[in-house]
Short mmCIF file of C-alpha atoms and ligand atoms in Angstrom, two decimals:
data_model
loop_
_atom_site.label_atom_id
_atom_site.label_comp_id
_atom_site.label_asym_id
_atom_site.label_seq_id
_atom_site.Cartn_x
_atom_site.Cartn_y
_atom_site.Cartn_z
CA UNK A 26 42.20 68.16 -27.46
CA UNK A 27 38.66 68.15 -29.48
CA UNK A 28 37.33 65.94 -30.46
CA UNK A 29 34.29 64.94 -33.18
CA UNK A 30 31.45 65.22 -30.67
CA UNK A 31 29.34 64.39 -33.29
CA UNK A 32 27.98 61.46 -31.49
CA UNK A 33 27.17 63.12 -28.41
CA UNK A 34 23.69 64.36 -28.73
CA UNK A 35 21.43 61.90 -28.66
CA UNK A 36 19.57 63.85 -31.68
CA UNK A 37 22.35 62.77 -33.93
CA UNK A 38 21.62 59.02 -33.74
CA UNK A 39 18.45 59.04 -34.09
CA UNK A 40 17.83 60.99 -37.38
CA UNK A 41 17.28 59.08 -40.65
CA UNK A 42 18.61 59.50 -43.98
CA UNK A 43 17.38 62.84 -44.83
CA UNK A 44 18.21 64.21 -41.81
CA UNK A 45 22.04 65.28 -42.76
CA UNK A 46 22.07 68.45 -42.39
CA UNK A 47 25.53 70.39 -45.00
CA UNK A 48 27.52 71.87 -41.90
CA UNK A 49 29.01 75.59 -43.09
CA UNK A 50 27.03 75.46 -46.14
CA UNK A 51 27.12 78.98 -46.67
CA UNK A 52 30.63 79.30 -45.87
CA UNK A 53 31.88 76.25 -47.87
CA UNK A 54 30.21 78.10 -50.80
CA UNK A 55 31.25 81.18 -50.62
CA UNK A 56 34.92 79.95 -50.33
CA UNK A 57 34.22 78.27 -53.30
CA UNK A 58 32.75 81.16 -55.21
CA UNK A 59 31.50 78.76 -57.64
CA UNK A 60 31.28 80.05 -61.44
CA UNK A 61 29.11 79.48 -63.65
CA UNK A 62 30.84 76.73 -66.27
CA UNK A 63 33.39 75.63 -63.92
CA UNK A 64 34.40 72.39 -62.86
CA UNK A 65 34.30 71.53 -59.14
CA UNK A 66 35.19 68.29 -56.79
CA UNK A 67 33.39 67.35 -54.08
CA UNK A 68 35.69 65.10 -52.47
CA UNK A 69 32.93 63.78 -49.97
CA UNK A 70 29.23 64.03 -51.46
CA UNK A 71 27.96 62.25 -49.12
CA UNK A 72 23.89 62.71 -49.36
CA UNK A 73 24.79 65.44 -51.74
CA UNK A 74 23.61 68.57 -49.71
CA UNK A 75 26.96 70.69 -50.34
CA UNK A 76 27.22 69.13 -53.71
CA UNK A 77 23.27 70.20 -54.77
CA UNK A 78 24.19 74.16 -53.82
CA UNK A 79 27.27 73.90 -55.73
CA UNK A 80 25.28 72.59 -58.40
CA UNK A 81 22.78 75.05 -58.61
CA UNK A 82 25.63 77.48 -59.13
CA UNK A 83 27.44 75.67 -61.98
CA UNK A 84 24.32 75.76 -64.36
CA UNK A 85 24.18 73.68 -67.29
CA UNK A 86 28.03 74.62 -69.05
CA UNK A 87 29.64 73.77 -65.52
CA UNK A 88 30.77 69.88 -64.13
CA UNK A 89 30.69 68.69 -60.64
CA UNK A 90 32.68 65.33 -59.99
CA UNK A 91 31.39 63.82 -56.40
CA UNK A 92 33.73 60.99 -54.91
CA UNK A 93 32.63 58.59 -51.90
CA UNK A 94 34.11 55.74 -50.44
CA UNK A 95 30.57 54.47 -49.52
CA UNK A 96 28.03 53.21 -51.92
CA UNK A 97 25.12 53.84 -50.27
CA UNK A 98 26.03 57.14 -50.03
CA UNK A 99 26.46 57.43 -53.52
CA UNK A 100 23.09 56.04 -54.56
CA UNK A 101 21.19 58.71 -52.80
CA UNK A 102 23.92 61.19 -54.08
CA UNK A 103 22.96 59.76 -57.68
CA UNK A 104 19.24 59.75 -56.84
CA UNK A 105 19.66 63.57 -55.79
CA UNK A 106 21.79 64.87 -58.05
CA UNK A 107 21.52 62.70 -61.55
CA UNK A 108 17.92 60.62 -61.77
CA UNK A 109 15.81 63.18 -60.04
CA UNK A 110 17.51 66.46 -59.06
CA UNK A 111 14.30 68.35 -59.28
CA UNK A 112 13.63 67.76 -55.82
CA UNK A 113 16.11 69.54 -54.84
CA UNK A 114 15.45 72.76 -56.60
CA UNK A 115 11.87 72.61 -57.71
CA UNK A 116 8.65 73.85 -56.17
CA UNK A 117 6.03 71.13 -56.19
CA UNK A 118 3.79 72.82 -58.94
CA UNK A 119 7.39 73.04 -61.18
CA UNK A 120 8.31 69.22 -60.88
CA UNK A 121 5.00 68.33 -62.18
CA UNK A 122 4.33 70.29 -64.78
CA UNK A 123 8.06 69.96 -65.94
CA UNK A 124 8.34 66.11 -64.91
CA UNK A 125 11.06 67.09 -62.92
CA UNK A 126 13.64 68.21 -65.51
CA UNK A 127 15.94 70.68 -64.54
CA UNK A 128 16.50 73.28 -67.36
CA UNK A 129 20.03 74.34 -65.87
CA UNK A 130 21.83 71.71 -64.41
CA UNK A 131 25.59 70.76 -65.01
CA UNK A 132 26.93 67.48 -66.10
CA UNK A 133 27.26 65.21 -62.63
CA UNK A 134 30.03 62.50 -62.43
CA UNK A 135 29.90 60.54 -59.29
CA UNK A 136 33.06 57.85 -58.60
CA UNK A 137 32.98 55.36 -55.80
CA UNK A 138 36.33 56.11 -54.90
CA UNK A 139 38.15 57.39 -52.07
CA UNK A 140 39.57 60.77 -52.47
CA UNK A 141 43.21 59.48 -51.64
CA UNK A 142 42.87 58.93 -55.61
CA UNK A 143 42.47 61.95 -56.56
CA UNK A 144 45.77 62.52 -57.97
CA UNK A 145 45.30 59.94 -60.41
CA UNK A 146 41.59 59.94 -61.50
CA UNK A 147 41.25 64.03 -61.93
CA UNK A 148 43.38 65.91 -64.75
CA UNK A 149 45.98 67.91 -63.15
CA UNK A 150 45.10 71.78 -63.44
CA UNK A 151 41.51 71.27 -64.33
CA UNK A 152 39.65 72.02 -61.04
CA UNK A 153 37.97 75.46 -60.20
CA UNK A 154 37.25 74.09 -56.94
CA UNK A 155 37.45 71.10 -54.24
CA UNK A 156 35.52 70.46 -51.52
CA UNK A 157 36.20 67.91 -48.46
CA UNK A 158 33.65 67.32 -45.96
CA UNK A 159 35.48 65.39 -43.89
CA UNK A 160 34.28 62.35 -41.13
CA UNK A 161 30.65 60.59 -41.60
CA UNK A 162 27.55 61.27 -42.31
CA UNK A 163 24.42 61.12 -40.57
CA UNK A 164 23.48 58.26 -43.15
CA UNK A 165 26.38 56.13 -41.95
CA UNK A 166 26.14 57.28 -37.84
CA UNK A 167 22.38 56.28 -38.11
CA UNK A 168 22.46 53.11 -39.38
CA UNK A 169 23.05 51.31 -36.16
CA UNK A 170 24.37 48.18 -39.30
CA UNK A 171 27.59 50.00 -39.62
CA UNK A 172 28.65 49.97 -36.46
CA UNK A 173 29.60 54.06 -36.11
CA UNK A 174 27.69 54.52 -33.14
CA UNK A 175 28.21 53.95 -29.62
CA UNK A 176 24.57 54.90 -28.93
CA UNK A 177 23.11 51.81 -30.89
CA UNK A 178 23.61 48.43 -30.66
CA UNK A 179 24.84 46.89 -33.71
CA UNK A 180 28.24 44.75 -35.66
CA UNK A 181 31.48 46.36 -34.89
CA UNK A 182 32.29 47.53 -38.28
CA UNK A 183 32.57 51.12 -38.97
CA UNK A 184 33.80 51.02 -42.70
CA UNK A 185 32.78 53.58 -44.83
CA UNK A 186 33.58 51.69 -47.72
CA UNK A 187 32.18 47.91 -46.66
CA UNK A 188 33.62 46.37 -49.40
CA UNK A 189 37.41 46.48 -48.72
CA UNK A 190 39.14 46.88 -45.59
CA UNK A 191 39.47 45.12 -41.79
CA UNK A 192 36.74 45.80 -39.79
CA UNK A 193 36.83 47.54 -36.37
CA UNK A 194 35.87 43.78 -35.02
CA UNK A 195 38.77 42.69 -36.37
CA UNK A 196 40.87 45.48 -35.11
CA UNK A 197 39.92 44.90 -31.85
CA UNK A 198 40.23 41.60 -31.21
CA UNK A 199 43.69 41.18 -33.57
CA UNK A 200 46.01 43.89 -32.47
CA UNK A 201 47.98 43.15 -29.58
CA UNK A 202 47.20 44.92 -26.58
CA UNK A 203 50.04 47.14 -27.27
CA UNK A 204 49.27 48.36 -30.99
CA UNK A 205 45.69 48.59 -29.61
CA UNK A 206 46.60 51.26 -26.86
CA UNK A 207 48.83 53.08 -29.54
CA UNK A 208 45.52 53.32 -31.99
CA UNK A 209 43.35 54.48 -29.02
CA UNK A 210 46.32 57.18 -28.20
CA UNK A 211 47.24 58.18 -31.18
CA UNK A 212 44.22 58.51 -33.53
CA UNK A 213 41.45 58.92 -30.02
CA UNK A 214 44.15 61.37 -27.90
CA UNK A 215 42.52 59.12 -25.19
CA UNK A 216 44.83 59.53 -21.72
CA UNK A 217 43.20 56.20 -20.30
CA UNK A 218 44.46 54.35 -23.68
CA UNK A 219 46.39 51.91 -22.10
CA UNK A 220 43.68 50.66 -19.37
CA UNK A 221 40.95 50.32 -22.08
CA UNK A 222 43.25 48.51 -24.42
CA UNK A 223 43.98 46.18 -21.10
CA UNK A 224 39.67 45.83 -20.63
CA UNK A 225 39.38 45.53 -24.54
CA UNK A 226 41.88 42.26 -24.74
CA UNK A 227 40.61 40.49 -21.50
CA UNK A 228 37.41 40.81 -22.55
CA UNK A 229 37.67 39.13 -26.27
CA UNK A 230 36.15 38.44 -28.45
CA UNK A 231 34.06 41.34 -28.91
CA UNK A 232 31.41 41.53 -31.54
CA UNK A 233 29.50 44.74 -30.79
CA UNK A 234 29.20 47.94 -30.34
CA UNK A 235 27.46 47.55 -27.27
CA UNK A 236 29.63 45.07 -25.84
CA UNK A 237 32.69 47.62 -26.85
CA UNK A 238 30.67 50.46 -24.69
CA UNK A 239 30.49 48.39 -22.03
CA UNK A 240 33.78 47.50 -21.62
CA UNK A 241 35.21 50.91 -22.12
CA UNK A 242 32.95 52.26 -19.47
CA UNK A 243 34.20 50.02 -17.16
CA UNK A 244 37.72 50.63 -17.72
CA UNK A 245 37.41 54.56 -18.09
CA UNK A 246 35.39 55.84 -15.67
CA UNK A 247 35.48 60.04 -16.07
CA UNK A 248 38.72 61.47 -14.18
CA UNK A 249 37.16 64.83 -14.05
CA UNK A 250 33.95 67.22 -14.75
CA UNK A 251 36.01 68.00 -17.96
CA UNK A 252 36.20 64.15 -19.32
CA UNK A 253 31.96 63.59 -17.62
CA UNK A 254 30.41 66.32 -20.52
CA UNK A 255 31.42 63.31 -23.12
CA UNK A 256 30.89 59.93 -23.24
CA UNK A 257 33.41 57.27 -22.07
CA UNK A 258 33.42 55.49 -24.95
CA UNK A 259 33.77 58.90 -27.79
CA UNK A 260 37.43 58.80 -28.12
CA UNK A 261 38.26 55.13 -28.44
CA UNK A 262 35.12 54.99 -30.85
CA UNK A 263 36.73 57.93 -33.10
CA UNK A 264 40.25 55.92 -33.21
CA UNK A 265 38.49 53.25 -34.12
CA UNK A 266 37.05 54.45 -37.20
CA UNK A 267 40.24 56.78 -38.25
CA UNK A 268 42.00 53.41 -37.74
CA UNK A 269 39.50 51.26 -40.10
CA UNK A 270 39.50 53.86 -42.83
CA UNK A 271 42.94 55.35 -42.88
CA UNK A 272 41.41 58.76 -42.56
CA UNK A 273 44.39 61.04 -42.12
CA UNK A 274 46.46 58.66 -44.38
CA UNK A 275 43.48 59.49 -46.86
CA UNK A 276 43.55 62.99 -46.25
CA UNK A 277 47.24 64.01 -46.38
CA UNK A 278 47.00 62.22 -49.79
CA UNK A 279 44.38 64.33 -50.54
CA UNK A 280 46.22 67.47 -49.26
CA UNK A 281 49.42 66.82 -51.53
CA UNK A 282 47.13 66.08 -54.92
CA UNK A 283 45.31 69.24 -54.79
CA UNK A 284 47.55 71.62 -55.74
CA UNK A 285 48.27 69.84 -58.72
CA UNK A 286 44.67 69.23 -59.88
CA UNK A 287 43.30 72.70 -59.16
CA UNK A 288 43.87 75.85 -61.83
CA UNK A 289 45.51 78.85 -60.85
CA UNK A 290 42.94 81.06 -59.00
CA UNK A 291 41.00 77.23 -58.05
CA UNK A 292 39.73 77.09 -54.59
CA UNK A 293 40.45 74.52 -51.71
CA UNK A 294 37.92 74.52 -48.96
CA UNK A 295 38.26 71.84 -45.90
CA UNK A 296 36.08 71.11 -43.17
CA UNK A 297 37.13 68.98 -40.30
CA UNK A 298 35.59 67.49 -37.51
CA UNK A 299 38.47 67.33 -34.41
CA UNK A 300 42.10 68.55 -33.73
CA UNK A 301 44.44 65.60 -35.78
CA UNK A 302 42.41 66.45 -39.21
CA UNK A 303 42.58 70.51 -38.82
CA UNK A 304 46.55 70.22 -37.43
CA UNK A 305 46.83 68.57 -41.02
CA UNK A 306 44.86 70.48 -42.72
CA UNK A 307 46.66 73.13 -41.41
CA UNK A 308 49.74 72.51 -41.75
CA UNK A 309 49.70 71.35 -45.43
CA UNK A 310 47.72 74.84 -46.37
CA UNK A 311 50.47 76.64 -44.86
CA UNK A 312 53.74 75.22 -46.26
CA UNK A 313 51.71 75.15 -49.60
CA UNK A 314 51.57 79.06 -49.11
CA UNK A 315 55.06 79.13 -48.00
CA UNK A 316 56.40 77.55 -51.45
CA UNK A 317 53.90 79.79 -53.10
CA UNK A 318 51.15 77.52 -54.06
CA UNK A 319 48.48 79.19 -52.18
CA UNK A 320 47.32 82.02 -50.87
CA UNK A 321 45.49 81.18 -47.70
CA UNK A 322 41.75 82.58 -47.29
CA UNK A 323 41.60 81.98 -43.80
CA UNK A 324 44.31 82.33 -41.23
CA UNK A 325 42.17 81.00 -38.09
CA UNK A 326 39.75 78.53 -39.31
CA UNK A 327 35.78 79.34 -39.71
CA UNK A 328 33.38 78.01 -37.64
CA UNK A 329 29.61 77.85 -36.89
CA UNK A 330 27.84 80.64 -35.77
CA UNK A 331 25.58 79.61 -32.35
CA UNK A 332 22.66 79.68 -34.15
CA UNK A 333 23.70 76.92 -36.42
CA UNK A 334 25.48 75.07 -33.41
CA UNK A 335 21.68 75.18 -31.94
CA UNK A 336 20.21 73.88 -34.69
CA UNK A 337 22.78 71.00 -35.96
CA UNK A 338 25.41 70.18 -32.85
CA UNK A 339 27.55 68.34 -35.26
CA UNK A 340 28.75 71.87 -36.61
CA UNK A 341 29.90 72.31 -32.78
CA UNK A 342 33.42 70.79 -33.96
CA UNK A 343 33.81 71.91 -37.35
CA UNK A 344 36.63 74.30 -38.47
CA UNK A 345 37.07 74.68 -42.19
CA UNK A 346 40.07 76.03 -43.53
CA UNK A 347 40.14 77.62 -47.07
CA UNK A 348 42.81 78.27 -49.60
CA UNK A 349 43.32 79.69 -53.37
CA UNK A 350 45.51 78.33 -55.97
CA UNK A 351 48.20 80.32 -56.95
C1 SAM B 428 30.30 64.51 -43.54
S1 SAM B 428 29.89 63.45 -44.82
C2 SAM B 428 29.71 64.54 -46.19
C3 SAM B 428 28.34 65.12 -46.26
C4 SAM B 428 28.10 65.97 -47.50
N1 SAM B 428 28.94 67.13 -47.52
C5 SAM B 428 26.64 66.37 -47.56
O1 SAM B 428 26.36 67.57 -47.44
O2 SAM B 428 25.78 65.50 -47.72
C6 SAM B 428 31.42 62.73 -45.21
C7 SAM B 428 31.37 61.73 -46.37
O3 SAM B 428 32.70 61.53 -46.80
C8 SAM B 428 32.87 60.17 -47.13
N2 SAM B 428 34.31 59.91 -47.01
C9 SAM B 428 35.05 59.88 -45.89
N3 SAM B 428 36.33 59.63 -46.19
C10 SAM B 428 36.40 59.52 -47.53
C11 SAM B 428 37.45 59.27 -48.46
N4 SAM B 428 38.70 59.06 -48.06
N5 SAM B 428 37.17 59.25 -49.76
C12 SAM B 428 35.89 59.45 -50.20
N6 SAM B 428 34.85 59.68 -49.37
C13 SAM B 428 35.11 59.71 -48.05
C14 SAM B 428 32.01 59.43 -46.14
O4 SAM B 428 31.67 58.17 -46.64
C15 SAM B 428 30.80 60.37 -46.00
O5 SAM B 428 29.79 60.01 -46.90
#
């Protein structure tokens, strides 16, 4: 089973908004091979740093679309890529000179919108290329306010989008004990499920993350030297938040709009952070090729090289998958 470890390293939680570094940036481009003029999705802009290099490589003919489920997201994708994009492509001496006008910059639509929509808000066959990113951000793992992180104490919430939706402290302390141990199987692939659904319901009500840490480390102390490298609490923390935002519910909808919104020759690139996403990812790629949609670009997925693993451990987990429109 893996698992998004992205929480792991105690580097990850402490980084601020900038700090989100694009995982397989190169690679996610290349599988793109953005043209000039074209018109690309970026299903998850996030803080805009896969988005900004796709940019660059649209020029001013070509139209990225960004979606995100979370506004604040958005606003510093929309500060980055629409009010003041200069920053990201301009030397100092440029910006000023040029008060940070871009001269070749394409036509940026973000949507607050989740990219289960796709399928209804893009024109079918009009996509050169999408992008999904999948899992959060550093933004939203940071801010100890969301509730993503079991290394900061904070509310149990862990929506991306925090306007609709239950919360994970309603989750927890509403499911029976049963439908709790079946989230914390199912979506976590956690073995000790059933004994940390049993500490999460005698312990009620709990209100944060903390509190949740501390009563899954109780309950699940490490079996073996296999389950000590992570953190008691990673597992039930990534059900948790798959559970809360319908993630693979979000994705497979993704997965069956895409071929109908991308042109003939358009390119679908995926990265995913642990085993459920990639198994889906997977799996839709390859019965699209088998009914002749696609023609797949990678048969094993891509991952980081060690040298980006050293530098950004999130990338440890990341597999991205890559297909072309038929
Ligand atoms: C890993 S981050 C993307 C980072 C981005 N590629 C960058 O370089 O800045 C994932 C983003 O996807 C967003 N997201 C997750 N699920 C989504 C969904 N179903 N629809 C839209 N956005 C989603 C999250 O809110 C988060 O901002």
């Amino acid at each position: 089973m893996e698992t998004d470890f992205g929480q792991d390293t105690p580097e990850w939680g402490g980084r601020g908004q900038a700090g989100h570094v694009p995982v397989l940036l190169k690679e996610a481009i290349d599988f793109l091979a953005v043209t000039r003029g074209g018109t690309y999705l970026d299903a998850t802009v996030g803080l805009g740093g896969h988005s900004s290099e796709i940019a660059k490589r649209l020029g001013a003919p070509g139209h990225l679309i960004g979606f995100d489920k979370d506004p604040k997201a958005l606003a510093i994708a929309q500060e980055a890529l629409v009010i003041s994009p200069s920053s990201l492509v301009l030397s100092e001496g440029q910006r000023t000179k040029d008060e940070g006008r871009v001269p070749d910059w394409p036509t940026v639509t973000l949507m607050h919108a989740s990219f289960a929509e796709v399928g209804e808000r893009v024109a079918p066959a009009s996509l050169d290329g999408l992008l999904a990113d999948l899992g959060v951000s550093s933004l939203q793992l940071g801010d100890p306010a969301r509730g993503f992180s079991f290394q900061a104490d904070g509310p149990l919430d862990m929506r991306m989008n925090p306007m609709s939706g239950r919360t994970a402290e309603q989750v927890v302390n509403h499911l029976d004990e049963r439908e709790l141990a079946d989230v914390i199987y199912e979506f976590g692939e956690e073995r000790r499920s059933r004994r940390i659904a049993r500490a999460l319901v005698r312990a009620r009500p709990i209100l944060t993350t903390k509190q949740l840490v501390d009563v899954i480390s109780a309950a699940a102390r490490p079996m073996n030297n296999s389950e000590r490298r992570i953190h008691p609490a990673t597992r039930t923390f990534q059900a948790l938040r798959i559970f809360v935002n319908r993630e693979l519910d979000d994705l497979k909808a993704l997965l069956e709009a895409a071929p109908r919104v991308l042109k003939p020759g358009g390119r679908l690139v995926v990265i995913s952070f642990h085993s459920l996403e990639d198994r889906i990812v997977k799996d839709a790629t390859r019965d699209g090729a088998k009914q002749g949609q696609y023609r797949l670009l990678t048969k094993k997925p891509v991952t980081a090289t060690e040298e980006e693993i050293e530098s950004n451990s999130r990338s440890r987990s990341a597999k991205l998958r890559a297909a072309e429109r038929t």
